[in-house]
Tab-separated table of C-alpha atoms in Angstrom:
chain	number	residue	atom	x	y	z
A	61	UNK	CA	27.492	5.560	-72.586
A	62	UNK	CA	29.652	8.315	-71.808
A	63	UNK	CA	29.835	8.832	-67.602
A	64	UNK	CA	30.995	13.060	-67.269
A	65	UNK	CA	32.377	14.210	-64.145
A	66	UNK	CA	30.906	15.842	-62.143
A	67	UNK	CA	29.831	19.749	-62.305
A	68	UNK	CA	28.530	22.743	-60.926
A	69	UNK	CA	24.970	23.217	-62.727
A	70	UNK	CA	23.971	26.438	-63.646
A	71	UNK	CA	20.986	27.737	-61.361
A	72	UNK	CA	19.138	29.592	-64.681
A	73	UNK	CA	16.279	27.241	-64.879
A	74	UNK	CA	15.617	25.734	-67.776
A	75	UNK	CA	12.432	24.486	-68.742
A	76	UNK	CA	11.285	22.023	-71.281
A	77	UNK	CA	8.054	22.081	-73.683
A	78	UNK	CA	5.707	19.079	-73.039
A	79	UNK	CA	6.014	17.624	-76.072
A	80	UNK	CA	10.060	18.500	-76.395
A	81	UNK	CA	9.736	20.400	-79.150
A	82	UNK	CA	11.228	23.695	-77.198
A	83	UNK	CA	12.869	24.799	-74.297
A	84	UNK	CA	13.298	28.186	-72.791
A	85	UNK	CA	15.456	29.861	-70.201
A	86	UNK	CA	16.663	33.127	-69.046
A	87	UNK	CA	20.005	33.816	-70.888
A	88	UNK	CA	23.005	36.989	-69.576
A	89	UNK	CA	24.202	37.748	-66.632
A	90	UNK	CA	23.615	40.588	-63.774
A	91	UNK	CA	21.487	43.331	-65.315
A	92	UNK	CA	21.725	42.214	-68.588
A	93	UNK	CA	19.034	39.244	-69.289
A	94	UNK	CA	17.042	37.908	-71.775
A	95	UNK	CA	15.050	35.663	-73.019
A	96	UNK	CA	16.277	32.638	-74.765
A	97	UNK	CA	14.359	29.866	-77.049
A	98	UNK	CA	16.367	26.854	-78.018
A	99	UNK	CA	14.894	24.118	-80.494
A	100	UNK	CA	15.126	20.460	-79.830
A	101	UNK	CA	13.935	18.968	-82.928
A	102	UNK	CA	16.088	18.137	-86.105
A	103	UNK	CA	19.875	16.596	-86.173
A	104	UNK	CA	20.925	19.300	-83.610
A	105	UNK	CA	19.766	21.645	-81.137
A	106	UNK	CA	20.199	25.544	-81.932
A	107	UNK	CA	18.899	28.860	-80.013
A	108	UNK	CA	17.448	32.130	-80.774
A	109	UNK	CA	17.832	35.172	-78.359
A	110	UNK	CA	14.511	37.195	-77.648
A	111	UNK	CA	15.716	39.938	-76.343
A	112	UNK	CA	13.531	43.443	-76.094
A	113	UNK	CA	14.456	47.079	-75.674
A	114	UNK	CA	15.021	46.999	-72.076
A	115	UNK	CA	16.520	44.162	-70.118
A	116	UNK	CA	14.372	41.284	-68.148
A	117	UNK	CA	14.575	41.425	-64.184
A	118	UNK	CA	16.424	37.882	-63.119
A	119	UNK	CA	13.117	37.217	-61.448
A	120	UNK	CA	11.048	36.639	-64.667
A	121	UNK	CA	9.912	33.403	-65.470
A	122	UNK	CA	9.898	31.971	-69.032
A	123	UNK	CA	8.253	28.842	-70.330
A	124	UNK	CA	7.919	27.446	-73.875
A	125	UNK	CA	5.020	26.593	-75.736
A	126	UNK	CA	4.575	23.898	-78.486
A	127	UNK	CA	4.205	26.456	-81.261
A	128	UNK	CA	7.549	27.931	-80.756
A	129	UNK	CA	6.468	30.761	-78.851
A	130	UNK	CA	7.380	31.683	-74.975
A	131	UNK	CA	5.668	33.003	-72.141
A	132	UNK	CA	7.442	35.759	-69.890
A	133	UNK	CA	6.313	36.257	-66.343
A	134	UNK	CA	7.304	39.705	-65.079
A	135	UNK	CA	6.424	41.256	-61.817
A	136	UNK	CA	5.648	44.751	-62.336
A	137	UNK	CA	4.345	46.988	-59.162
A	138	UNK	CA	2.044	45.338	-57.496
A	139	UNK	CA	1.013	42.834	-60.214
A	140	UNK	CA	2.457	39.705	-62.330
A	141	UNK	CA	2.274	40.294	-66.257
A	142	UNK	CA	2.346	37.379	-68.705
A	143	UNK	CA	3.575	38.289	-72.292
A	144	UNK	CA	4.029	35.949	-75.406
A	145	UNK	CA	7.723	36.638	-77.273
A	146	UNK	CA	8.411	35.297	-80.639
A	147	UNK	CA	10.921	35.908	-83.068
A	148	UNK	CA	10.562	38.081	-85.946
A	149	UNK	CA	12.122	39.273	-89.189
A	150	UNK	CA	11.779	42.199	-89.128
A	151	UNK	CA	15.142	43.927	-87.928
A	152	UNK	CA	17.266	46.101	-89.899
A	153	UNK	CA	19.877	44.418	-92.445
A	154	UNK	CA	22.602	42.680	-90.457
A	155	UNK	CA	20.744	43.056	-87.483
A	156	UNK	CA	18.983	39.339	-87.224
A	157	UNK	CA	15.932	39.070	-86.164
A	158	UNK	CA	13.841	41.020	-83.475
A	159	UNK	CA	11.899	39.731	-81.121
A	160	UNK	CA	7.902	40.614	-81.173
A	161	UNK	CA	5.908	40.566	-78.069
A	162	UNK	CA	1.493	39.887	-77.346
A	163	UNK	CA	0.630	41.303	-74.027
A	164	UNK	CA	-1.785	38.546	-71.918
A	165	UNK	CA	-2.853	40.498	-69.020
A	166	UNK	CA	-1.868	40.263	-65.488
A	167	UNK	CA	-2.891	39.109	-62.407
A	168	UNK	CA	-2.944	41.051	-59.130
A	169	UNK	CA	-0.983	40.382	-56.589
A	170	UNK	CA	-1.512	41.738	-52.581
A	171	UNK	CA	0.973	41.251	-50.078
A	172	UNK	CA	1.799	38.310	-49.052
A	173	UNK	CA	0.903	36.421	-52.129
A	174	UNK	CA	3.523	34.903	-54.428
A	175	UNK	CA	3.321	33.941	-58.107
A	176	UNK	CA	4.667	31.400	-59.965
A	177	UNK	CA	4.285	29.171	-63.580
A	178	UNK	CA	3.494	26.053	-63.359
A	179	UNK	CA	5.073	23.263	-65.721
A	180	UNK	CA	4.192	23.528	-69.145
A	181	UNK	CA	0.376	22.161	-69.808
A	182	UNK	CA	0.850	19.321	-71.557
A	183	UNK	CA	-1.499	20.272	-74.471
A	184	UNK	CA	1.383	22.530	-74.720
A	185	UNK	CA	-0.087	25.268	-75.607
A	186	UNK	CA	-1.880	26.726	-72.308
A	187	UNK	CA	-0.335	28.021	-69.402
A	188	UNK	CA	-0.814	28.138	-65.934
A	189	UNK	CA	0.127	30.018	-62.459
A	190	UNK	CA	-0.762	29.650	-59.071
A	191	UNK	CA	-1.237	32.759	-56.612
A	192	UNK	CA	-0.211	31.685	-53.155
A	193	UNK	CA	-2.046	33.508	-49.986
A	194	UNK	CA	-1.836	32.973	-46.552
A	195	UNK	CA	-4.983	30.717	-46.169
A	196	UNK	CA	-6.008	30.271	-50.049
A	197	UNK	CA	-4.154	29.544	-53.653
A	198	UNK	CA	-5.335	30.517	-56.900
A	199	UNK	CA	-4.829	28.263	-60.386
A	200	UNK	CA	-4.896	31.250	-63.374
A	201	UNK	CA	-4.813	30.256	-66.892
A	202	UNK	CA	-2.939	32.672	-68.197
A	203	UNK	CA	-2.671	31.609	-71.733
A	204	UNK	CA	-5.042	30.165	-73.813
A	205	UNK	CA	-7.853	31.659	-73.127
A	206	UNK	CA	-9.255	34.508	-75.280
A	207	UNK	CA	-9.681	37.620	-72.577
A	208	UNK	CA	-6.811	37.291	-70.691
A	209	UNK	CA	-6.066	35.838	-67.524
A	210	UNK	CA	-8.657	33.671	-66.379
A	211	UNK	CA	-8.812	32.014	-62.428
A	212	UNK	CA	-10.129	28.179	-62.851
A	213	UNK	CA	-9.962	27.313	-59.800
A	214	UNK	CA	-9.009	28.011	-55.535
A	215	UNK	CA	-7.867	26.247	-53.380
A	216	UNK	CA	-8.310	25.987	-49.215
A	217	UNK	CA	-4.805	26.034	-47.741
A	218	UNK	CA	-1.408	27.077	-48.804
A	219	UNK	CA	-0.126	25.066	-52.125
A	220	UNK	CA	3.081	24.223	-53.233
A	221	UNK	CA	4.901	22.096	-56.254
A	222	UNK	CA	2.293	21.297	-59.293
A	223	UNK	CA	2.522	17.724	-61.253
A	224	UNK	CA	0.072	17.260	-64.140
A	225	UNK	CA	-2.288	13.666	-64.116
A	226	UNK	CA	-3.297	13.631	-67.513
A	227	UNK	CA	-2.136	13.977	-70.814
A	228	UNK	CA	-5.057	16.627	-71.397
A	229	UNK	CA	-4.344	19.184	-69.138
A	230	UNK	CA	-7.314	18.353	-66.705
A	231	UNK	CA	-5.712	16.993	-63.908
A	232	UNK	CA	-3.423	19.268	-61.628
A	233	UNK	CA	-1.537	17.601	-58.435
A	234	UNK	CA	-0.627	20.138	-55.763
A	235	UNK	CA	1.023	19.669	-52.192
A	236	UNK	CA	-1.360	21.358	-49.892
A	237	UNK	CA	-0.383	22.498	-46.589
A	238	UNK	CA	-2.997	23.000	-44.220
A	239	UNK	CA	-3.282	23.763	-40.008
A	240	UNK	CA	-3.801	20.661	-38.056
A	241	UNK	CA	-4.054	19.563	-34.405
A	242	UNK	CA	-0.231	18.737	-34.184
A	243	UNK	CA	0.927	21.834	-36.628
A	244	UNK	CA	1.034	22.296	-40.180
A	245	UNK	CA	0.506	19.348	-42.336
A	246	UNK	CA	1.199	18.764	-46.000
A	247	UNK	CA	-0.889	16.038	-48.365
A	248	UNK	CA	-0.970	15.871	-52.145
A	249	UNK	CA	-3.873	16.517	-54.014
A	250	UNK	CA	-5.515	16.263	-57.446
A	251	UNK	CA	-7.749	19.449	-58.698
A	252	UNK	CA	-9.996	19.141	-61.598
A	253	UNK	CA	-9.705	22.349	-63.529
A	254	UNK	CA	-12.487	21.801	-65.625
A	255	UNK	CA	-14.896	20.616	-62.856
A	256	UNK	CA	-14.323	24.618	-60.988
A	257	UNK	CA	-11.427	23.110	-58.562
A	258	UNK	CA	-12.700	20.206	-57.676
A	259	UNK	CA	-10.480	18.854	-55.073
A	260	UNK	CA	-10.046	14.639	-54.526
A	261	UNK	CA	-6.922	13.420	-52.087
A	262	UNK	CA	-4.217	11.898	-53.780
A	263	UNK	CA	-2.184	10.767	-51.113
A	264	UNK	CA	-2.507	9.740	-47.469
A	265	UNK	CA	0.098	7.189	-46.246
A	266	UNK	CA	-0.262	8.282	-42.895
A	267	UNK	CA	-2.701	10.975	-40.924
A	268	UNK	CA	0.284	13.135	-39.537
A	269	UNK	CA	2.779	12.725	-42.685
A	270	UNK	CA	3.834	15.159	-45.027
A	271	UNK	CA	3.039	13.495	-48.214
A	272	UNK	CA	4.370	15.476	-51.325
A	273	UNK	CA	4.122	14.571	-55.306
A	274	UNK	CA	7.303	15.158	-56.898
A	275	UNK	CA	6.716	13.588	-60.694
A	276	UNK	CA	4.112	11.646	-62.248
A	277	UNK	CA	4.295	9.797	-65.829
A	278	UNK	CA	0.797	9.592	-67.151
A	279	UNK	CA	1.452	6.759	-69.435
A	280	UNK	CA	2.291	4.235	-66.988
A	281	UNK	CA	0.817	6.031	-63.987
A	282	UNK	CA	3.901	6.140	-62.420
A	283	UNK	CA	4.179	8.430	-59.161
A	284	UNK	CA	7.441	9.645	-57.376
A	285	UNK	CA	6.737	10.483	-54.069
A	286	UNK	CA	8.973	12.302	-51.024
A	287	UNK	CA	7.154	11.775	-47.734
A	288	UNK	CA	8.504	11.077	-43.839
A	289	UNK	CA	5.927	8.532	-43.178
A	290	UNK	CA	8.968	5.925	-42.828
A	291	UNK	CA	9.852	7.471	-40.004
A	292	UNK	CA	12.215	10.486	-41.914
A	293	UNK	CA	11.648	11.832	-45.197
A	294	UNK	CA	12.199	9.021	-48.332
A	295	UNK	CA	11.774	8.858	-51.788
A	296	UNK	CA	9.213	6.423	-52.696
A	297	UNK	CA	6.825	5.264	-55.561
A	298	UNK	CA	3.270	4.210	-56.518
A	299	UNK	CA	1.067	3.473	-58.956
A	300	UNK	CA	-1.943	6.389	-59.593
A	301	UNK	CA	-4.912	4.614	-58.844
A	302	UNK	CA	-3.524	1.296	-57.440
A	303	UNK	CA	-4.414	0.191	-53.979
A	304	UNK	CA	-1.015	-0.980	-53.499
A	305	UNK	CA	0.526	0.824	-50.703
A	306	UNK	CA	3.703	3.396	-51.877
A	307	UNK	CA	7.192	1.632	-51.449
A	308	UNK	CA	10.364	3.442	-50.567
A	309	UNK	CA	13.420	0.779	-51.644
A	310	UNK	CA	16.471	0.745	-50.059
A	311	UNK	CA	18.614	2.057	-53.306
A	312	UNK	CA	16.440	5.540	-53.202
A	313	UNK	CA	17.229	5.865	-49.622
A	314	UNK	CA	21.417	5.926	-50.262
A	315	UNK	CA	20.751	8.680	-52.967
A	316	UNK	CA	19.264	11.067	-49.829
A	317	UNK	CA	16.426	12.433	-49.472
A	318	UNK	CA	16.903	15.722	-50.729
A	319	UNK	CA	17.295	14.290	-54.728
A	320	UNK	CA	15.151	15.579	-56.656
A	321	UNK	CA	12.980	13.323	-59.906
A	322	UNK	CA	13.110	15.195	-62.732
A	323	UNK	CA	12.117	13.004	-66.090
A	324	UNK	CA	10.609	9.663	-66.296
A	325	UNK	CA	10.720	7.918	-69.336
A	326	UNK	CA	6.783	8.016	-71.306
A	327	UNK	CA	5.305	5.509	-73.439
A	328	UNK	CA	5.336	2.328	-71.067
A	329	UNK	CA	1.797	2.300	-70.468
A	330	UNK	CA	0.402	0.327	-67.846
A	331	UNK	CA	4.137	-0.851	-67.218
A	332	UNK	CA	5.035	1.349	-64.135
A	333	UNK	CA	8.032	-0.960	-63.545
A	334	UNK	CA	9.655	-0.163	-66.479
A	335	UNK	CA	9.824	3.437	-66.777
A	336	UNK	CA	13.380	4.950	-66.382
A	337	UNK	CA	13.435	7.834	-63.811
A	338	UNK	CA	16.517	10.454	-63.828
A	339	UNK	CA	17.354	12.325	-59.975
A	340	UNK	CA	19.105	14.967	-59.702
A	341	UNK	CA	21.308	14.489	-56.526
A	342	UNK	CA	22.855	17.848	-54.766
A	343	UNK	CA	26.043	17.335	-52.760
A	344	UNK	CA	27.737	20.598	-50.786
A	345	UNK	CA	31.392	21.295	-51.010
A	346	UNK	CA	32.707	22.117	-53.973
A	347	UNK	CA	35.360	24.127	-52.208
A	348	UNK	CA	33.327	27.253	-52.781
A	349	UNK	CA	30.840	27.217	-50.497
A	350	UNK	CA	28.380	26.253	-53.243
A	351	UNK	CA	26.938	22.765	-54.218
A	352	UNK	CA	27.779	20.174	-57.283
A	353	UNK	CA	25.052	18.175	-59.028
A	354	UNK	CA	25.350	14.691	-59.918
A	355	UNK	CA	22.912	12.523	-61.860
A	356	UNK	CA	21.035	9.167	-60.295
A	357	UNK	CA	19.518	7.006	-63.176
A	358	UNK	CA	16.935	4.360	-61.437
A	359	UNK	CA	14.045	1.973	-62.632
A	360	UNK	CA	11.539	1.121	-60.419
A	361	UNK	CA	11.789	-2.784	-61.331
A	362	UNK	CA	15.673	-2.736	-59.780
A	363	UNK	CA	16.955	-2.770	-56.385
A	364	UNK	CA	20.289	-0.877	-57.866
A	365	UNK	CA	20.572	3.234	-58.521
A	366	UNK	CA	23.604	4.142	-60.854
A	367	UNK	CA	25.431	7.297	-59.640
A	368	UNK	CA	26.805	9.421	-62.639
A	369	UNK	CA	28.325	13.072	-62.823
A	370	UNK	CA	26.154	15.686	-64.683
A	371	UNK	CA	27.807	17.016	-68.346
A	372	UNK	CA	29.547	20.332	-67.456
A	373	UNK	CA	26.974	23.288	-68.132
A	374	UNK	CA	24.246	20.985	-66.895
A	375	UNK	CA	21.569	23.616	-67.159
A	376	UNK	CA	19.171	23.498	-64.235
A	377	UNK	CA	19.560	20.036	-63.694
A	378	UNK	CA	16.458	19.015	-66.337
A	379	UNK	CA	16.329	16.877	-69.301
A	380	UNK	CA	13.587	14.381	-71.135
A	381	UNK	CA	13.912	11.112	-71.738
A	382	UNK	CA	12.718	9.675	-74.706
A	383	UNK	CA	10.096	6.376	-75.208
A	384	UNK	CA	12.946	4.707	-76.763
A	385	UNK	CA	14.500	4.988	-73.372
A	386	UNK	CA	17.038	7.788	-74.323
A	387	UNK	CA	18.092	10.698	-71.797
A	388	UNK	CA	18.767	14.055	-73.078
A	389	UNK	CA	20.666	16.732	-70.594
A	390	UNK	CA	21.175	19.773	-71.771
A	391	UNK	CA	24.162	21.956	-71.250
A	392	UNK	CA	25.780	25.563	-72.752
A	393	UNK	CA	29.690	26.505	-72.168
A	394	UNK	CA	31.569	28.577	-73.973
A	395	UNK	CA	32.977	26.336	-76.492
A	396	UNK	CA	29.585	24.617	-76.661
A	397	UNK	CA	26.556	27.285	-76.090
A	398	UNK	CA	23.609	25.206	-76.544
A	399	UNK	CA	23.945	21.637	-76.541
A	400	UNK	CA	22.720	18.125	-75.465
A	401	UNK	CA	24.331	14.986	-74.161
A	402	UNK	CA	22.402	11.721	-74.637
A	403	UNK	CA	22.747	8.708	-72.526
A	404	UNK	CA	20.846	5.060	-71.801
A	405	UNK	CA	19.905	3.517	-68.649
A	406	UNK	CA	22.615	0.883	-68.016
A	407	UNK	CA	21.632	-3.011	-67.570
A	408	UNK	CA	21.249	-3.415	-63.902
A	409	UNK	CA	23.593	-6.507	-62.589
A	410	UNK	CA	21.987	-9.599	-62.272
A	411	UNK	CA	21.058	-10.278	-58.747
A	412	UNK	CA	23.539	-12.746	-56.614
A	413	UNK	CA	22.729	-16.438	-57.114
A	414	UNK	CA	21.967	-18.451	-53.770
A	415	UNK	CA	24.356	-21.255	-54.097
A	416	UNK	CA	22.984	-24.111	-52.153
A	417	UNK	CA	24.575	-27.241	-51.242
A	418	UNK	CA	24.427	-30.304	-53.884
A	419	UNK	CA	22.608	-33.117	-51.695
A	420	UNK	CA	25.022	-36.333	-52.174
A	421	UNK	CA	23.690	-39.904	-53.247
A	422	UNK	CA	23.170	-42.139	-50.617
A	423	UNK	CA	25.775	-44.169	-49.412
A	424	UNK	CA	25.459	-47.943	-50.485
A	425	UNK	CA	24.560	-50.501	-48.070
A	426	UNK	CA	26.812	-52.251	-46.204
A	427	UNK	CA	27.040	-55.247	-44.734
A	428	UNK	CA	26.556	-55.733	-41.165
A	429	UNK	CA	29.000	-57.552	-38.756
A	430	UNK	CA	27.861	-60.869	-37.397
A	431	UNK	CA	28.263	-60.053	-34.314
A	432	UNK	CA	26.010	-56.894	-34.633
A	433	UNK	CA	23.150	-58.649	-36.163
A	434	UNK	CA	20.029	-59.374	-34.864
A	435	UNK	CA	19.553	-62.648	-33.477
A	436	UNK	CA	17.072	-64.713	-35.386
């Protein structure tokens, strides 16, 4: 395993299809940015540029879908339009390909209310937003469906993050924040999107805790969990459906607080101990006022977190690990502008051996001085 030192990550973010066929991000720099598609499968990675006649807005969002395609989020006025690009041959000679584009729709927007993609679906080929308002948030399908954007669901209370259950697409988690007696209070729950919204709790370690889902593996049921019910806010972990309580180990508490989950290993079902999980750990000062990335590599069956430096170019601090237990960062510079580093989860060390004394034999009898015997 090769151990990089560590880098400053690029803040483009860079998002990953569900099945890792794709991944998209927002390419250029100032005023001049575009989409970009890169493809994951085969011997090596490779992307394609989707750039249109006028230049994206660095607010846009992209996300990939399974069929190559990827989904644009633009704000324009006072709504949010969602746009499928694609790449086509149809450019002059010596031009390369141009990119075409399928309008979705858009959603409005009032003031007040922000709009954002959620992760990829993982039938990976819908896509969803939330609409956040002051007292309410929306769940829009905004690809998909046949007429456009269509809302599946609201929500009482003002949601945040988004973590899919299931391997369908049925199952959205979302940290809701709602008013209580002591001030606002945050607790993760699970929406069914096919039952109109219906809302279930997901997590409640404690009535006045902010309790927020980070990353969830639906193979194993793994859940990765940030909450201050300790006593301050901790990473912990739990099992969906278990009635275990959630544990926070010792090792995630020396990473901080502030890292951040970003892959867990699939394929080890029902084995929630044995999923590798990758953090992504921010540290400040890197002489520039900015912050450096490193990378945390854990496993919930260990007591030990290995500390590693991102690859330089670490591109939004993602990745996807694979079931064979193989993580994949990836990372553009300019002598390498699309590429991926691949690593394994190192053996943990053994845990110390308690060493306990070696009880001696007996000591033979001896005999007993006549004048310290018993009298007969």
């Amino acid at each position: 395993m090769t151990v990089c030192a560590i880098e400053k990550t690029s803040a483009t973010p860079f998002t990953i299809a569900a099945d890792g066929s794709y991944a998209a991000r927002l390419a250029g720099d100032g005023e001049a940015r575009f989409p970009e598609r890169w493809t994951l499968t085969g011997p090596e990675p490779y992307a394609v540029p989707l750039p249109l006649a006028q230049p994206e807005e660095a607010d846009s969002e992209v996300l990939p879908l399974a069929d190559g395609r990827v989904l644009i989020h633009r704000r324009v006025a006072e709504r949010h339009g969602f746009a499928l690009l694609y790449p086509t041959g149809g450019g002059e000679a010596g031009a390369g390909p141009r990119t075409g584009e399928l309008q979705l729709g858009a959603v409005p927007a009032a003031d007040g209310v922000r709009v954002t993609l959620l992760p990829p679906s993982p039938d990976g080929h819908g896509a969803f937003a939330v609409a956040v308002g002051p007292a309410s948030t929306t769940v829009w399908q905004v690809a998909g469906v046949p007429f456009g954007p269509e809302r599946v669901a609201r929500i009482p209370g003002r949601c945040s993050g988004g973590v899919w259950l299931d391997r369908a697409g049925r199952l959205l988690a979302l940290d809701r924040e709602l008013d209580g007696p002591g001030g606002p209070v945050t607790k993760a729950v699970a929406v069914d999107l096919r039952r109109g919204g219906e809302i279930s709790p997901l997590l409640q370690i404690a009535e006045a805790s902010d309790d927020r889902l980070l990353l969830a593996d639906p193979d194993s049921g793994l859940l990765l969990i940030r909450s201050d019910a300790p006593g301050e806010p901790r990473l912990g972990w739990g099992v969906l459906g278990s009635a275990r309580p959630v544990r926070f180990p010792e090792c995630l508490r020396a990473v901080g607080a502030s890292a951040t989950p970003f892959a867990v290993q699939p394929g080890q079902v029902l084995m929630p101990e044995s999923c590798g999980v990758a953090l992504r750990v921010d540290e400040a000062g890197d002489g520039y006022g900015g912050s450096v990335a490193g990378l945390a590599l854990w496993r919930p069956a260990d007591r030990h977190v290995f500390r590693l430096g991102a690859p330089a170019g670490w591109l939004g601090g993602t990745g996807r690990w694979t079931p064979e237990g193989r993580l994949h960062l990836p990372y553009a510079t300019p002598e390498v502008p699309c590429g991926l580093m691949g690593m394994t989860l190192p053996l943990s060390p053994p845990p110390p051996v308690r060493l306990d004394p070696i009880p001696l034999p007996p000591a033979p009898a001896r005999p007993v001085p006549l004048q310290q015997a018993p009298l007969g």
